[in-house]
Amino acid sequence: MLVMKRTKVLLLLLIILFAFYSLIVEPNFAIIVVAVEVKLKNLPGDFNGYRIVHLSDTHFGEFHLKLRDDLVLSKVKEIKPDLIVFTGDIVSSKHSVEEAVDFIKKLASIAKVFIVLGNWDYSSGASKILLHKLCSLENVVVLVNNYAVVSRGKSSLYVVGVDDPYTRRSNLSKALENIPQNSTKILLAHSPQIIGEATGKVDLVLAGHTHGGQVVVPFVDPLFVPLPARYKKYVHGLFLVNGTYMYVNRGLGTSILPIRFFAPPEIAVIVLKKSGS
């Protein structure tokens, strides 16, 4: 009888600890900075060592502590990036647009910000007002199936952005129109499933959407990855797919359930290197 009571107490404590860690600690305090070096053959020499901060999936409107946003801004400022990119799912609610725009405005005071939208930005009903407000910000560029030129020294590269592939809004052919074939192209897309049509057309893909699984049981595949079956392997990290690199970011926020477990929120620092340097 005593053993059973102790077992129940221990089980209750474990449940409380799991809830506290997954709801409060990991989503808000366990933000990690991941440095990723990507070597590109045709990278202009002027861009050797170029640092891109890659953020994704903040999901403003889902439960989180404001401290999370302050920590992210502080860490990004310390990194001193050359460029910041944001690969969608900015909000989960149209009522949180102002909060999200204020956060991005602060990011834009650190470095120029390039943004694409994700499925939640649309399903929340926030896309129109979000686009309007983001496009009015200084030092912020929203890419919707188009591109922008980034210059450094006497060289340039192309930042290409497609609308959300998960909801079939992407048009990569349109986005790549008029870009010189041999130029360096970095593609921003919310969902990694864009890799199916991006290989051989761009040098690097930066994506999010998966949350790294969000809830991961050690030594077991993530419980849920919102991707078509053939793309479920692209949960998190750097991949080389038929000559094209892709980095999938775990993102910063949560969706459906306001918890993270063994899938800490991340800030990725993509360091471009010229192959052979």
mmCIF file with all atom_site columns, N, CA and C in Angstrom, residues 40-76:
data_model
loop_
_atom_site.group_PDB
_atom_site.id
_atom_site.type_symbol
_atom_site.label_atom_id
_atom_site.label_alt_id
_atom_site.label_comp_id
_atom_site.label_asym_id
_atom_site.label_entity_id
_atom_site.label_seq_id
_atom_site.pdbx_PDB_ins_code
_atom_site.Cartn_x
_atom_site.Cartn_y
_atom_site.Cartn_z
_atom_site.occupancy
_atom_site.B_iso_or_equiv
_atom_site.pdbx_formal_charge
_atom_site.auth_seq_id
_atom_site.auth_comp_id
_atom_site.auth_asym_id
_atom_site.auth_atom_id
_atom_site.pdbx_PDB_model_num
ATOM 1   N N  . LEU A 1 40 ? 29.249 27.289 -50.691 1.00 0.00 ? 40 LEU A N  1
ATOM 2   C CA . LEU A 1 40 ? 28.636 27.394 -52.010 1.00 0.00 ? 40 LEU A CA 1
ATOM 3   C C  . LEU A 1 40 ? 29.701 27.637 -53.074 1.00 0.00 ? 40 LEU A C  1
ATOM 4   N N  . LYS A 1 41 ? 29.640 26.881 -54.153 1.00 0.00 ? 41 LYS A N  1
ATOM 5   C CA . LYS A 1 41 ? 30.661 26.956 -55.203 1.00 0.00 ? 41 LYS A CA 1
ATOM 6   C C  . LYS A 1 41 ? 30.714 28.320 -55.874 1.00 0.00 ? 41 LYS A C  1
ATOM 7   N N  . ASN A 1 42 ? 29.550 28.881 -56.178 1.00 0.00 ? 42 ASN A N  1
ATOM 8   C CA . ASN A 1 42 ? 29.536 30.118 -56.963 1.00 0.00 ? 42 ASN A CA 1
ATOM 9   C C  . ASN A 1 42 ? 29.295 31.367 -56.115 1.00 0.00 ? 42 ASN A C  1
ATOM 10  N N  . LEU A 1 43 ? 29.572 31.262 -54.810 1.00 0.00 ? 43 LEU A N  1
ATOM 11  C CA . LEU A 1 43 ? 29.391 32.426 -53.937 1.00 0.00 ? 43 LEU A CA 1
ATOM 12  C C  . LEU A 1 43 ? 30.420 33.499 -54.288 1.00 0.00 ? 43 LEU A C  1
ATOM 13  N N  . PRO A 1 44 ? 29.997 34.738 -54.542 1.00 0.00 ? 44 PRO A N  1
ATOM 14  C CA . PRO A 1 44 ? 30.973 35.807 -54.796 1.00 0.00 ? 44 PRO A CA 1
ATOM 15  C C  . PRO A 1 44 ? 31.895 35.998 -53.597 1.00 0.00 ? 44 PRO A C  1
ATOM 16  N N  . GLY A 1 45 ? 33.152 36.280 -53.860 1.00 0.00 ? 45 GLY A N  1
ATOM 17  C CA . GLY A 1 45 ? 34.128 36.439 -52.779 1.00 0.00 ? 45 GLY A CA 1
ATOM 18  C C  . GLY A 1 45 ? 33.739 37.479 -51.751 1.00 0.00 ? 45 GLY A C  1
ATOM 19  N N  . ASP A 1 46 ? 33.042 38.527 -52.179 1.00 0.00 ? 46 ASP A N  1
ATOM 20  C CA . ASP A 1 46 ? 32.629 39.582 -51.246 1.00 0.00 ? 46 ASP A CA 1
ATOM 21  C C  . ASP A 1 46 ? 31.676 39.063 -50.170 1.00 0.00 ? 46 ASP A C  1
ATOM 22  N N  . PHE A 1 47 ? 31.009 37.934 -50.449 1.00 0.00 ? 47 PHE A N  1
ATOM 23  C CA . PHE A 1 47 ? 30.042 37.381 -49.495 1.00 0.00 ? 47 PHE A CA 1
ATOM 24  C C  . PHE A 1 47 ? 30.646 36.263 -48.635 1.00 0.00 ? 47 PHE A C  1
ATOM 25  N N  . ASN A 1 48 ? 31.921 36.002 -48.780 1.00 0.00 ? 48 ASN A N  1
ATOM 26  C CA . ASN A 1 48 ? 32.560 34.977 -47.955 1.00 0.00 ? 48 ASN A CA 1
ATOM 27  C C  . ASN A 1 48 ? 32.501 35.397 -46.485 1.00 0.00 ? 48 ASN A C  1
ATOM 28  N N  . GLY A 1 49 ? 31.877 34.574 -45.642 1.00 0.00 ? 49 GLY A N  1
ATOM 29  C CA . GLY A 1 49 ? 31.714 34.908 -44.231 1.00 0.00 ? 49 GLY A CA 1
ATOM 30  C C  . GLY A 1 49 ? 30.439 35.673 -43.918 1.00 0.00 ? 49 GLY A C  1
ATOM 31  N N  . TYR A 1 50 ? 29.594 35.877 -44.910 1.00 0.00 ? 50 TYR A N  1
ATOM 32  C CA . TYR A 1 50 ? 28.330 36.607 -44.739 1.00 0.00 ? 50 TYR A CA 1
ATOM 33  C C  . TYR A 1 50 ? 27.441 35.855 -43.753 1.00 0.00 ? 50 TYR A C  1
ATOM 34  N N  . ARG A 1 51 ? 26.867 36.586 -42.793 1.00 0.00 ? 51 ARG A N  1
ATOM 35  C CA . ARG A 1 51 ? 26.107 35.958 -41.701 1.00 0.00 ? 51 ARG A CA 1
ATOM 36  C C  . ARG A 1 51 ? 24.619 36.302 -41.813 1.00 0.00 ? 51 ARG A C  1
ATOM 37  N N  . ILE A 1 52 ? 23.817 35.263 -41.943 1.00 0.00 ? 52 ILE A N  1
ATOM 38  C CA . ILE A 1 52 ? 22.365 35.425 -42.042 1.00 0.00 ? 52 ILE A CA 1
ATOM 39  C C  . ILE A 1 52 ? 21.714 34.813 -40.809 1.00 0.00 ? 52 ILE A C  1
ATOM 40  N N  . VAL A 1 53 ? 20.966 35.607 -40.067 1.00 0.00 ? 53 VAL A N  1
ATOM 41  C CA . VAL A 1 53 ? 20.169 35.060 -38.971 1.00 0.00 ? 53 VAL A CA 1
ATOM 42  C C  . VAL A 1 53 ? 18.846 34.572 -39.555 1.00 0.00 ? 53 VAL A C  1
ATOM 43  N N  . HIS A 1 54 ? 18.548 33.308 -39.306 1.00 0.00 ? 54 HIS A N  1
ATOM 44  C CA . HIS A 1 54 ? 17.329 32.681 -39.824 1.00 0.00 ? 54 HIS A CA 1
ATOM 45  C C  . HIS A 1 54 ? 16.375 32.415 -38.660 1.00 0.00 ? 54 HIS A C  1
ATOM 46  N N  . LEU A 1 55 ? 15.209 33.067 -38.706 1.00 0.00 ? 55 LEU A N  1
ATOM 47  C CA . LEU A 1 55 ? 14.162 32.879 -37.703 1.00 0.00 ? 55 LEU A CA 1
ATOM 48  C C  . LEU A 1 55 ? 12.921 32.306 -38.383 1.00 0.00 ? 55 LEU A C  1
ATOM 49  N N  . SER A 1 56 ? 12.070 31.658 -37.597 1.00 0.00 ? 56 SER A N  1
ATOM 50  C CA . SER A 1 56 ? 10.852 31.094 -38.174 1.00 0.00 ? 56 SER A CA 1
ATOM 51  C C  . SER A 1 56 ? 9.820  30.822 -37.088 1.00 0.00 ? 56 SER A C  1
ATOM 52  N N  . ASP A 1 57 ? 8.558  30.768 -37.502 1.00 0.00 ? 57 ASP A N  1
ATOM 53  C CA . ASP A 1 57 ? 7.472  30.228 -36.669 1.00 0.00 ? 57 ASP A CA 1
ATOM 54  C C  . ASP A 1 57 ? 7.386  30.831 -35.266 1.00 0.00 ? 57 ASP A C  1
ATOM 55  N N  . THR A 1 58 ? 7.222  32.127 -35.180 1.00 0.00 ? 58 THR A N  1
ATOM 56  C CA . THR A 1 58 ? 7.033  32.745 -33.855 1.00 0.00 ? 58 THR A CA 1
ATOM 57  C C  . THR A 1 58 ? 5.641  32.479 -33.308 1.00 0.00 ? 58 THR A C  1
ATOM 58  N N  . HIS A 1 59 ? 4.656  32.341 -34.183 1.00 0.00 ? 59 HIS A N  1
ATOM 59  C CA . HIS A 1 59 ? 3.275  32.044 -33.775 1.00 0.00 ? 59 HIS A CA 1
ATOM 60  C C  . HIS A 1 59 ? 2.765  33.003 -32.696 1.00 0.00 ? 59 HIS A C  1
ATOM 61  N N  . PHE A 1 60 ? 2.891  34.295 -32.944 1.00 0.00 ? 60 PHE A N  1
ATOM 62  C CA . PHE A 1 60 ? 2.296  35.256 -32.019 1.00 0.00 ? 60 PHE A CA 1
ATOM 63  C C  . PHE A 1 60 ? 0.788  34.998 -31.948 1.00 0.00 ? 60 PHE A C  1
ATOM 64  N N  . GLY A 1 61 ? 0.270  34.940 -30.747 1.00 0.00 ? 61 GLY A N  1
ATOM 65  C CA . GLY A 1 61 ? -1.132 34.584 -30.530 1.00 0.00 ? 61 GLY A CA 1
ATOM 66  C C  . GLY A 1 61 ? -1.261 33.289 -29.765 1.00 0.00 ? 61 GLY A C  1
ATOM 67  N N  . GLU A 1 62 ? -0.237 32.439 -29.843 1.00 0.00 ? 62 GLU A N  1
ATOM 68  C CA . GLU A 1 62 ? -0.161 31.252 -28.984 1.00 0.00 ? 62 GLU A CA 1
ATOM 69  C C  . GLU A 1 62 ? 0.482  31.660 -27.660 1.00 0.00 ? 62 GLU A C  1
ATOM 70  N N  . PHE A 1 63 ? 0.227  30.890 -26.626 1.00 0.00 ? 63 PHE A N  1
ATOM 71  C CA . PHE A 1 63 ? 0.762  31.218 -25.310 1.00 0.00 ? 63 PHE A CA 1
ATOM 72  C C  . PHE A 1 63 ? 2.289  31.205 -25.315 1.00 0.00 ? 63 PHE A C  1
ATOM 73  N N  . HIS A 1 64 ? 2.874  32.288 -24.838 1.00 0.00 ? 64 HIS A N  1
ATOM 74  C CA . HIS A 1 64 ? 4.308  32.332 -24.564 1.00 0.00 ? 64 HIS A CA 1
ATOM 75  C C  . HIS A 1 64 ? 4.576  33.532 -23.671 1.00 0.00 ? 64 HIS A C  1
ATOM 76  N N  . LEU A 1 65 ? 5.730  33.534 -23.035 1.00 0.00 ? 65 LEU A N  1
ATOM 77  C CA . LEU A 1 65 ? 6.113  34.659 -22.188 1.00 0.00 ? 65 LEU A CA 1
ATOM 78  C C  . LEU A 1 65 ? 6.784  35.731 -23.042 1.00 0.00 ? 65 LEU A C  1
ATOM 79  N N  . LYS A 1 66 ? 6.514  36.994 -22.738 1.00 0.00 ? 66 LYS A N  1
ATOM 80  C CA . LYS A 1 66 ? 7.152  38.086 -23.478 1.00 0.00 ? 66 LYS A CA 1
ATOM 81  C C  . LYS A 1 66 ? 8.675  38.004 -23.362 1.00 0.00 ? 66 LYS A C  1
ATOM 82  N N  . LEU A 1 67 ? 9.139  37.381 -22.297 1.00 0.00 ? 67 LEU A N  1
ATOM 83  C CA . LEU A 1 67 ? 10.571 37.204 -22.090 1.00 0.00 ? 67 LEU A CA 1
ATOM 84  C C  . LEU A 1 67 ? 11.214 36.488 -23.275 1.00 0.00 ? 67 LEU A C  1
ATOM 85  N N  . ARG A 1 68 ? 10.465 35.585 -23.906 1.00 0.00 ? 68 ARG A N  1
ATOM 86  C CA . ARG A 1 68 ? 11.002 34.879 -25.078 1.00 0.00 ? 68 ARG A CA 1
ATOM 87  C C  . ARG A 1 68 ? 11.416 35.865 -26.159 1.00 0.00 ? 68 ARG A C  1
ATOM 88  N N  . ASP A 1 69 ? 10.541 36.810 -26.448 1.00 0.00 ? 69 ASP A N  1
ATOM 89  C CA . ASP A 1 69 ? 10.817 37.785 -27.506 1.00 0.00 ? 69 ASP A CA 1
ATOM 90  C C  . ASP A 1 69 ? 12.009 38.664 -27.145 1.00 0.00 ? 69 ASP A C  1
ATOM 91  N N  . ASP A 1 70 ? 12.082 39.054 -25.883 1.00 0.00 ? 70 ASP A N  1
ATOM 92  C CA . ASP A 1 70 ? 13.209 39.880 -25.431 1.00 0.00 ? 70 ASP A CA 1
ATOM 93  C C  . ASP A 1 70 ? 14.526 39.117 -25.545 1.00 0.00 ? 70 ASP A C  1
ATOM 94  N N  . LEU A 1 71 ? 14.493 37.826 -25.212 1.00 0.00 ? 71 LEU A N  1
ATOM 95  C CA . LEU A 1 71 ? 15.700 36.998 -25.315 1.00 0.00 ? 71 LEU A CA 1
ATOM 96  C C  . LEU A 1 71 ? 16.148 36.857 -26.769 1.00 0.00 ? 71 LEU A C  1
ATOM 97  N N  . VAL A 1 72 ? 15.190 36.646 -27.657 1.00 0.00 ? 72 VAL A N  1
ATOM 98  C CA . VAL A 1 72 ? 15.519 36.508 -29.081 1.00 0.00 ? 72 VAL A CA 1
ATOM 99  C C  . VAL A 1 72 ? 16.158 37.786 -29.602 1.00 0.00 ? 72 VAL A C  1
ATOM 100 N N  . LEU A 1 73 ? 15.554 38.919 -29.305 1.00 0.00 ? 73 LEU A N  1
ATOM 101 C CA . LEU A 1 73 ? 16.092 40.202 -29.768 1.00 0.00 ? 73 LEU A CA 1
ATOM 102 C C  . LEU A 1 73 ? 17.496 40.441 -29.225 1.00 0.00 ? 73 LEU A C  1
ATOM 103 N N  . SER A 1 74 ? 17.698 40.101 -27.964 1.00 0.00 ? 74 SER A N  1
ATOM 104 C CA . SER A 1 74 ? 19.011 40.280 -27.340 1.00 0.00 ? 74 SER A CA 1
ATOM 105 C C  . SER A 1 74 ? 20.067 39.400 -28.011 1.00 0.00 ? 74 SER A C  1
ATOM 106 N N  . LYS A 1 75 ? 19.701 38.137 -28.271 1.00 0.00 ? 75 LYS A N  1
ATOM 107 C CA . LYS A 1 75 ? 20.645 37.205 -28.894 1.00 0.00 ? 75 LYS A CA 1
ATOM 108 C C  . LYS A 1 75 ? 20.967 37.614 -30.336 1.00 0.00 ? 75 LYS A C  1
ATOM 109 N N  . VAL A 1 76 ? 19.950 38.038 -31.079 1.00 0.00 ? 76 VAL A N  1
ATOM 110 C CA . VAL A 1 76 ? 20.178 38.458 -32.466 1.00 0.00 ? 76 VAL A CA 1
ATOM 111 C C  . VAL A 1 76 ? 21.083 39.684 -32.504 1.00 0.00 ? 76 VAL A C  1
#
